[in-house]
Amino acid sequence: MIPSQMLKGVLEDCVLEIISKDDLYGYLIVQELRDYGFEDIVEGTIYPILLRLEKKNLVTSEYRASELGPRRKYYHITEEGLKQLDNFYENWKELSQIINRILNSKEASKENEEE
C-alpha cells in the first residue's frame, strides 16, 4: 500500500492523465486508477481532486444523460490541463532520475558490502 503522503503529490496529475485520454465521470476514473494498481483509491478521494482541478481550470465538466439512472458529470481536460500534464511529465522525469540514482547507489553499496 502506498502511503497517502506519497500519493498527494502525484494523484491529481494521474487523474489529469486519465481524463486526457477520454471524458469520464468520477466512478470510471476510480476504476481506471484501480486498474493501474491504485487498488485502495475510493471515490471520496477522487471527487475533491476533481473539484480542485475544475477550480484551477485544468478540467471542465458537463452533465450527460445516463442509460442507467441519473445524469453523470463527465470531466474533460482543458488546454491549461494539458500544459500542466506537460510540466508534470518533465518534473516526474527529473525526479525519477534523481531517485533512481540514489536507489542504484544504495544497491551498489550493498553489493560492495557483500563482496
XYZ file of N, CA, C and O in Angstrom:
460
model
N 0.843 -1.179 0.000
C 0.000 0.000 0.000
C 0.890 1.246 0.000
O 1.829 1.351 0.772
N 0.595 2.172 -0.874
C 1.365 3.405 -0.994
C 0.865 4.398 0.055
O -0.331 4.655 0.132
N 1.782 4.963 0.846
C 1.358 5.942 1.864
C 0.663 7.149 1.223
O 1.053 7.612 0.147
N -0.359 7.651 1.914
C -1.155 8.744 1.355
C -0.324 9.995 1.100
O -0.595 10.739 0.165
N 0.697 10.252 1.917
C 1.538 11.426 1.701
C 2.271 11.344 0.366
O 2.461 12.350 -0.302
N 2.692 10.160 -0.032
C 3.362 9.987 -1.320
C 2.381 10.207 -2.467
O 2.724 10.765 -3.497
N 1.153 9.764 -2.274
C 0.136 9.896 -3.322
C -0.288 11.343 -3.544
O -0.591 11.733 -4.673
N -0.319 12.127 -2.477
C -0.822 13.501 -2.564
C -0.170 14.291 -3.681
O -0.833 15.060 -4.375
N 1.118 14.126 -3.858
C 1.838 14.920 -4.842
C 1.614 14.518 -6.281
O 1.911 15.293 -7.190
N 1.113 13.318 -6.503
C 1.002 12.842 -7.886
C -0.410 12.461 -8.320
O -0.673 12.344 -9.516
N -1.303 12.286 -7.381
C -2.634 11.782 -7.726
C -3.409 12.725 -8.636
O -4.062 12.280 -9.584
N -3.315 14.033 -8.389
C -4.016 14.986 -9.258
C -3.563 14.824 -10.709
O -4.377 14.826 -11.621
N -2.263 14.698 -10.886
C -1.749 14.583 -12.247
C -2.079 13.225 -12.873
O -2.287 13.133 -14.084
N -2.162 12.191 -12.069
C -2.601 10.892 -12.589
C -4.052 10.974 -13.059
O -4.405 10.430 -14.114
N -4.881 11.673 -12.295
C -6.280 11.865 -12.692
C -6.342 12.671 -13.994
O -7.086 12.332 -14.912
N -5.526 13.724 -14.084
C -5.479 14.515 -15.324
C -5.092 13.648 -16.513
O -5.674 13.762 -17.596
N -4.116 12.795 -16.330
C -3.665 11.913 -17.418
C -4.801 11.006 -17.877
O -5.030 10.828 -19.078
N -5.533 10.454 -16.943
C -6.652 9.569 -17.290
C -7.720 10.347 -18.048
O -8.232 9.884 -19.071
N -8.032 11.552 -17.574
C -9.053 12.370 -18.241
C -8.577 12.822 -19.619
O -9.386 13.000 -20.536
N -7.266 12.976 -19.796
C -6.746 13.425 -21.091
C -7.005 12.401 -22.195
O -7.057 12.745 -23.363
N -7.183 11.144 -21.813
C -7.403 10.085 -22.791
C -8.862 9.972 -23.213
O -9.156 9.517 -24.311
N -9.773 10.367 -22.308
C -11.203 10.245 -22.599
C -11.991 11.014 -21.545
O -11.577 11.077 -20.393
N -13.105 11.586 -21.926
C -14.002 12.227 -20.965
C -14.635 11.131 -20.108
O -15.221 10.190 -20.647
N -14.496 11.256 -18.803
C -15.006 10.239 -17.897
C -15.696 10.881 -16.709
O -15.450 12.039 -16.395
N -16.530 10.104 -16.023
C -17.135 10.557 -14.778
C -16.395 9.895 -13.612
O -15.578 8.980 -13.815
N -16.621 10.408 -12.418
C -15.843 10.030 -11.245
C -15.656 8.544 -11.026
O -14.534 8.077 -10.797
N -16.735 7.780 -11.074
C -16.632 6.342 -10.817
C -15.690 5.673 -11.812
O -14.883 4.811 -11.438
N -15.774 6.062 -13.081
C -14.890 5.458 -14.087
C -13.438 5.856 -13.876
O -12.529 5.067 -14.148
N -13.213 7.061 -13.383
C -11.849 7.493 -13.076
C -11.276 6.627 -11.955
O -10.133 6.167 -12.029
N -12.086 6.368 -10.938
C -11.666 5.496 -9.840
C -11.336 4.111 -10.384
O -10.301 3.519 -10.035
N -12.178 3.582 -11.251
C -11.940 2.256 -11.827
C -10.631 2.217 -12.618
O -9.874 1.260 -12.526
N -10.381 3.261 -13.400
C -9.127 3.338 -14.170
C -7.928 3.325 -13.227
O -6.956 2.610 -13.462
N -7.986 4.137 -12.173
C -6.883 4.178 -11.213
C -6.665 2.804 -10.582
O -5.524 2.356 -10.424
N -7.742 2.134 -10.240
C -7.625 0.787 -9.668
C -7.024 -0.182 -10.673
O -6.187 -1.021 -10.313
N -7.436 -0.075 -11.929
C -6.881 -0.947 -12.973
C -5.375 -0.757 -13.134
O -4.654 -1.695 -13.449
N -4.902 0.465 -12.904
C -3.473 0.748 -12.999
C -2.702 0.310 -11.756
O -1.483 0.310 -11.750
N -3.409 -0.030 -10.685
C -2.739 -0.525 -9.483
C -3.002 0.264 -8.213
O -2.562 -0.131 -7.140
N -3.724 1.376 -8.305
C -4.103 2.126 -7.108
C -5.355 1.483 -6.527
O -6.444 2.046 -6.565
N -5.190 0.298 -5.972
C -6.324 -0.520 -5.548
C -7.104 0.058 -4.376
O -8.277 -0.246 -4.198
N -6.458 0.894 -3.558
C -7.116 1.420 -2.363
C -7.807 2.758 -2.582
O -8.348 3.339 -1.645
N -7.792 3.258 -3.809
C -8.424 4.549 -4.113
C -9.936 4.396 -4.034
O -10.509 3.431 -4.551
N -10.583 5.371 -3.393
C -12.041 5.366 -3.285
C -12.591 6.657 -3.891
O -11.863 7.637 -4.069
N -13.870 6.652 -4.203
C -14.492 7.825 -4.813
C -14.355 9.058 -3.930
O -14.197 10.167 -4.429
N -14.399 8.884 -2.622
C -14.271 10.006 -1.701
C -12.928 10.713 -1.804
O -12.789 11.857 -1.397
N -11.946 10.050 -2.351
C -10.633 10.659 -2.585
C -10.626 11.431 -3.895
O -10.007 12.491 -4.007
N -11.334 10.929 -4.886
C -11.273 11.484 -6.240
C -12.118 12.743 -6.397
O -11.700 13.699 -7.062
N -13.289 12.788 -5.802
C -14.172 13.937 -6.029
C -13.583 15.270 -5.559
O -13.687 16.266 -6.269
N -12.916 15.331 -4.403
C -12.260 16.600 -4.049
C -11.154 16.986 -5.044
O -10.960 18.168 -5.342
N -10.465 15.990 -5.568
C -9.430 16.257 -6.587
C -10.075 16.844 -7.836
O -9.581 17.827 -8.400
N -11.180 16.272 -8.264
C -11.866 16.774 -9.454
C -12.338 18.214 -9.246
O -12.237 19.041 -10.160
N -12.830 18.514 -8.049
C -13.248 19.889 -7.751
C -12.064 20.858 -7.816
O -12.171 21.950 -8.374
N -10.920 20.440 -7.252
C -9.722 21.293 -7.309
C -9.264 21.509 -8.745
O -8.904 22.624 -9.134
N -9.280 20.435 -9.535
C -8.864 20.548 -10.940
C -9.787 21.496 -11.694
O -9.329 22.286 -12.529
N -11.063 21.437 -11.379
C -12.028 22.313 -12.036
C -11.814 23.775 -11.612
O -11.837 24.676 -12.452
N -11.563 23.999 -10.322
C -11.321 25.359 -9.832
C -10.055 25.961 -10.447
O -9.968 27.168 -10.646
N -9.077 25.109 -10.725
C -7.819 25.566 -11.331
C -7.929 25.695 -12.852
O -6.955 25.999 -13.521
N -9.123 25.409 -13.402
C -9.368 25.447 -14.841
C -8.518 24.425 -15.612
O -8.148 24.654 -16.758
N -8.227 23.307 -14.974
C -7.477 22.242 -15.628
C -8.412 21.228 -16.276
O -8.008 20.501 -17.179
N -9.660 21.203 -15.790
C -10.710 20.384 -16.399
C -12.009 21.184 -16.416
O -12.174 22.128 -15.646
N -12.891 20.798 -17.314
C -14.255 21.312 -17.311
C -15.177 20.115 -17.119
O -14.745 18.967 -17.261
N -16.418 20.387 -16.808
C -17.346 19.280 -16.617
C -18.692 19.616 -17.254
O -19.017 20.782 -17.466
N -19.411 18.557 -17.554
C -20.772 18.712 -18.061
C -21.570 17.476 -17.671
O -21.033 16.379 -17.575
N -22.844 17.699 -17.429
C -23.734 16.585 -17.116
C -24.237 15.975 -18.414
O -24.584 16.685 -19.358
N -24.230 14.641 -18.440
C -24.736 13.910 -19.598
C -25.737 12.860 -19.124
O -25.610 12.313 -18.029
N -26.691 12.593 -19.978
C -27.702 11.585 -19.663
C -27.052 10.219 -19.527
O -26.039 9.923 -20.163
N -27.653 9.402 -18.677
C -27.174 8.036 -18.472
C -28.291 7.068 -18.805
O -29.454 7.331 -18.522
N -27.928 5.962 -19.391
C -28.930 4.931 -19.699
C -29.382 4.214 -18.436
O -30.434 3.593 -18.406
N -28.558 4.287 -17.388
C -28.827 3.514 -16.172
C -29.055 4.381 -14.943
O -28.502 4.126 -13.893
N -29.851 5.420 -15.050
C -30.127 6.224 -13.869
C -29.932 7.703 -14.117
O -30.113 8.198 -15.228
N -29.538 8.410 -13.058
C -29.416 9.877 -13.165
C -28.260 10.304 -14.078
O -27.383 9.506 -14.410
N -28.300 11.570 -14.427
C -27.227 12.115 -15.261
C -25.893 11.980 -14.529
O -25.848 11.944 -13.307
N -24.823 11.941 -15.332
C -23.481 11.822 -14.764
C -22.648 13.030 -15.156
O -22.789 13.565 -16.256
N -21.760 13.426 -14.267
C -20.896 14.567 -14.513
C -19.592 14.067 -15.147
O -18.787 13.406 -14.494
N -19.411 14.404 -16.421
C -18.215 13.998 -17.160
C -17.189 15.121 -17.133
O -17.533 16.299 -17.207
N -15.914 14.733 -17.046
C -14.819 15.700 -16.982
C -14.005 15.646 -18.268
O -13.768 14.577 -18.829
N -13.573 16.833 -18.702
C -12.803 16.990 -19.938
C -11.589 17.862 -19.622
O -11.724 18.895 -18.962
N -10.420 17.473 -20.106
C -9.205 18.251 -19.842
C -9.196 19.511 -20.707
O -9.669 19.503 -21.839
N -8.675 20.602 -20.151
C -8.578 21.879 -20.865
C -7.159 22.047 -21.411
O -6.266 21.252 -21.121
N -6.949 23.115 -22.163
C -5.601 23.430 -22.644
C -4.658 23.646 -21.464
O -3.506 23.214 -21.488
N -5.156 24.326 -20.425
C -4.349 24.522 -19.214
C -3.993 23.182 -18.573
O -2.895 23.006 -18.061
N -4.940 22.266 -18.588
C -4.697 20.928 -18.044
C -3.623 20.193 -18.822
O -2.777 19.508 -18.240
N -3.643 20.331 -20.139
C -2.614 19.698 -20.967
C -1.240 20.296 -20.687
O -0.234 19.571 -20.628
N -1.187 21.606 -20.476
C 0.088 22.249 -20.121
C 0.574 21.737 -18.773
O 1.772 21.483 -18.588
N -0.353 21.598 -17.823
C 0.000 21.064 -16.506
C 0.581 19.656 -16.643
O 1.565 19.321 -15.993
N -0.022 18.836 -17.495
C 0.488 17.480 -17.703
C 1.893 17.503 -18.282
O 2.752 16.719 -17.876
N 2.143 18.381 -19.244
C 3.489 18.505 -19.814
C 4.494 18.852 -18.727
O 5.586 18.275 -18.676
N 4.126 19.791 -17.848
C 5.007 20.156 -16.733
C 5.230 18.975 -15.798
O 6.339 18.732 -15.333
N 4.162 18.246 -15.527
C 4.273 17.085 -14.655
C 5.216 16.048 -15.248
O 6.057 15.495 -14.543
N 5.083 15.771 -16.547
C 5.959 14.789 -17.202
C 7.425 15.175 -17.028
O 8.266 14.340 -16.684
N 7.738 16.433 -17.267
C 9.116 16.908 -17.148
C 9.612 16.800 -15.709
O 10.724 16.325 -15.451
N 8.790 17.245 -14.770
C 9.172 17.183 -13.360
C 9.326 15.745 -12.888
O 10.253 15.418 -12.149
N 8.407 14.877 -13.314
C 8.469 13.469 -12.907
C 9.718 12.802 -13.466
O 10.388 12.041 -12.765
N 10.035 13.091 -14.692
C 11.219 12.516 -15.327
C 12.481 12.901 -14.540
O 13.304 12.048 -14.224
N 12.586 14.179 -14.205
C 13.744 14.652 -13.451
C 13.794 14.023 -12.058
O 14.837 13.535 -11.620
N 12.658 14.019 -11.361
C 12.597 13.452 -10.023
C 12.915 11.957 -10.031
O 13.680 11.470 -9.199
N 12.340 11.216 -10.972
C 12.566 9.771 -11.005
C 14.021 9.447 -11.326
O 14.569 8.482 -10.794
N 14.685 10.259 -12.138
C 16.101 10.045 -12.418
C 16.936 10.228 -11.152
O 17.837 9.431 -10.870
N 16.612 11.256 -10.373
C 17.341 11.509 -9.128
C 17.122 10.362 -8.142
O 18.074 9.832 -7.554
N 15.869 9.967 -7.973
C 15.556 8.884 -7.035
C 16.216 7.591 -7.484
O 16.783 6.856 -6.661
N 16.178 7.303 -8.776
C 16.815 6.084 -9.285
C 18.319 6.098 -9.038
O 18.904 5.057 -8.699
N 18.956 7.252 -9.195
C 20.396 7.336 -8.907
C 20.664 7.024 -7.436
O 21.601 6.288 -7.097
N 19.835 7.584 -6.563
C 20.005 7.329 -5.134
C 19.806 5.852 -4.823
O 20.618 5.234 -4.129
N 18.744 5.270 -5.340
C 18.459 3.856 -5.070
C 19.515 2.946 -5.680
O 19.904 1.950 -5.065
N 19.980 3.280 -6.871
C 21.016 2.472 -7.507
C 22.327 2.550 -6.732
O 23.051 1.556 -6.639
N 22.634 3.712 -6.164
C 23.859 3.826 -5.369
C 23.733 2.999 -4.091
O 24.701 2.415 -3.621
N 22.536 2.914 -3.541
C 22.301 2.093 -2.357
C 22.510 0.617 -2.688
O 23.133 -0.112 -1.932
N 21.998 0.187 -3.843
C 22.169 -1.200 -4.271
C 23.648 -1.515 -4.507
O 24.128 -2.570 -4.138
N 24.363 -0.562 -5.102
C 25.792 -0.759 -5.349
C 26.543 -0.876 -4.027
O 27.457 -1.697 -3.891
N 26.153 -0.090 -3.025
C 26.787 -0.155 -1.717
C 26.549 -1.518 -1.073
O 27.437 -2.097 -0.470
N 25.336 -2.040 -1.204
C 25.022 -3.371 -0.649
C 25.867 -4.445 -1.309
O 26.369 -5.347 -0.645
N 26.011 -4.359 -2.631
C 26.807 -5.348 -3.363
C 28.261 -5.300 -2.931
O 28.908 -6.330 -2.780
N 28.791 -4.095 -2.726
C 30.179 -3.958 -2.281
C 30.379 -4.515 -0.889
O 31.425 -5.094 -0.590
N 29.389 -4.359 -0.020
C 29.471 -4.900 1.337
C 29.487 -6.421 1.331
O 30.113 -7.051 2.172
N 28.763 -7.024 0.380
C 28.666 -8.483 0.320
C 29.938 -9.114 -0.221
O 30.177 -10.281 -0.001
N 30.750 -8.347 -0.925
C 31.970 -8.916 -1.530
C 33.071 -9.104 -0.568
O 33.375 -8.938 0.413
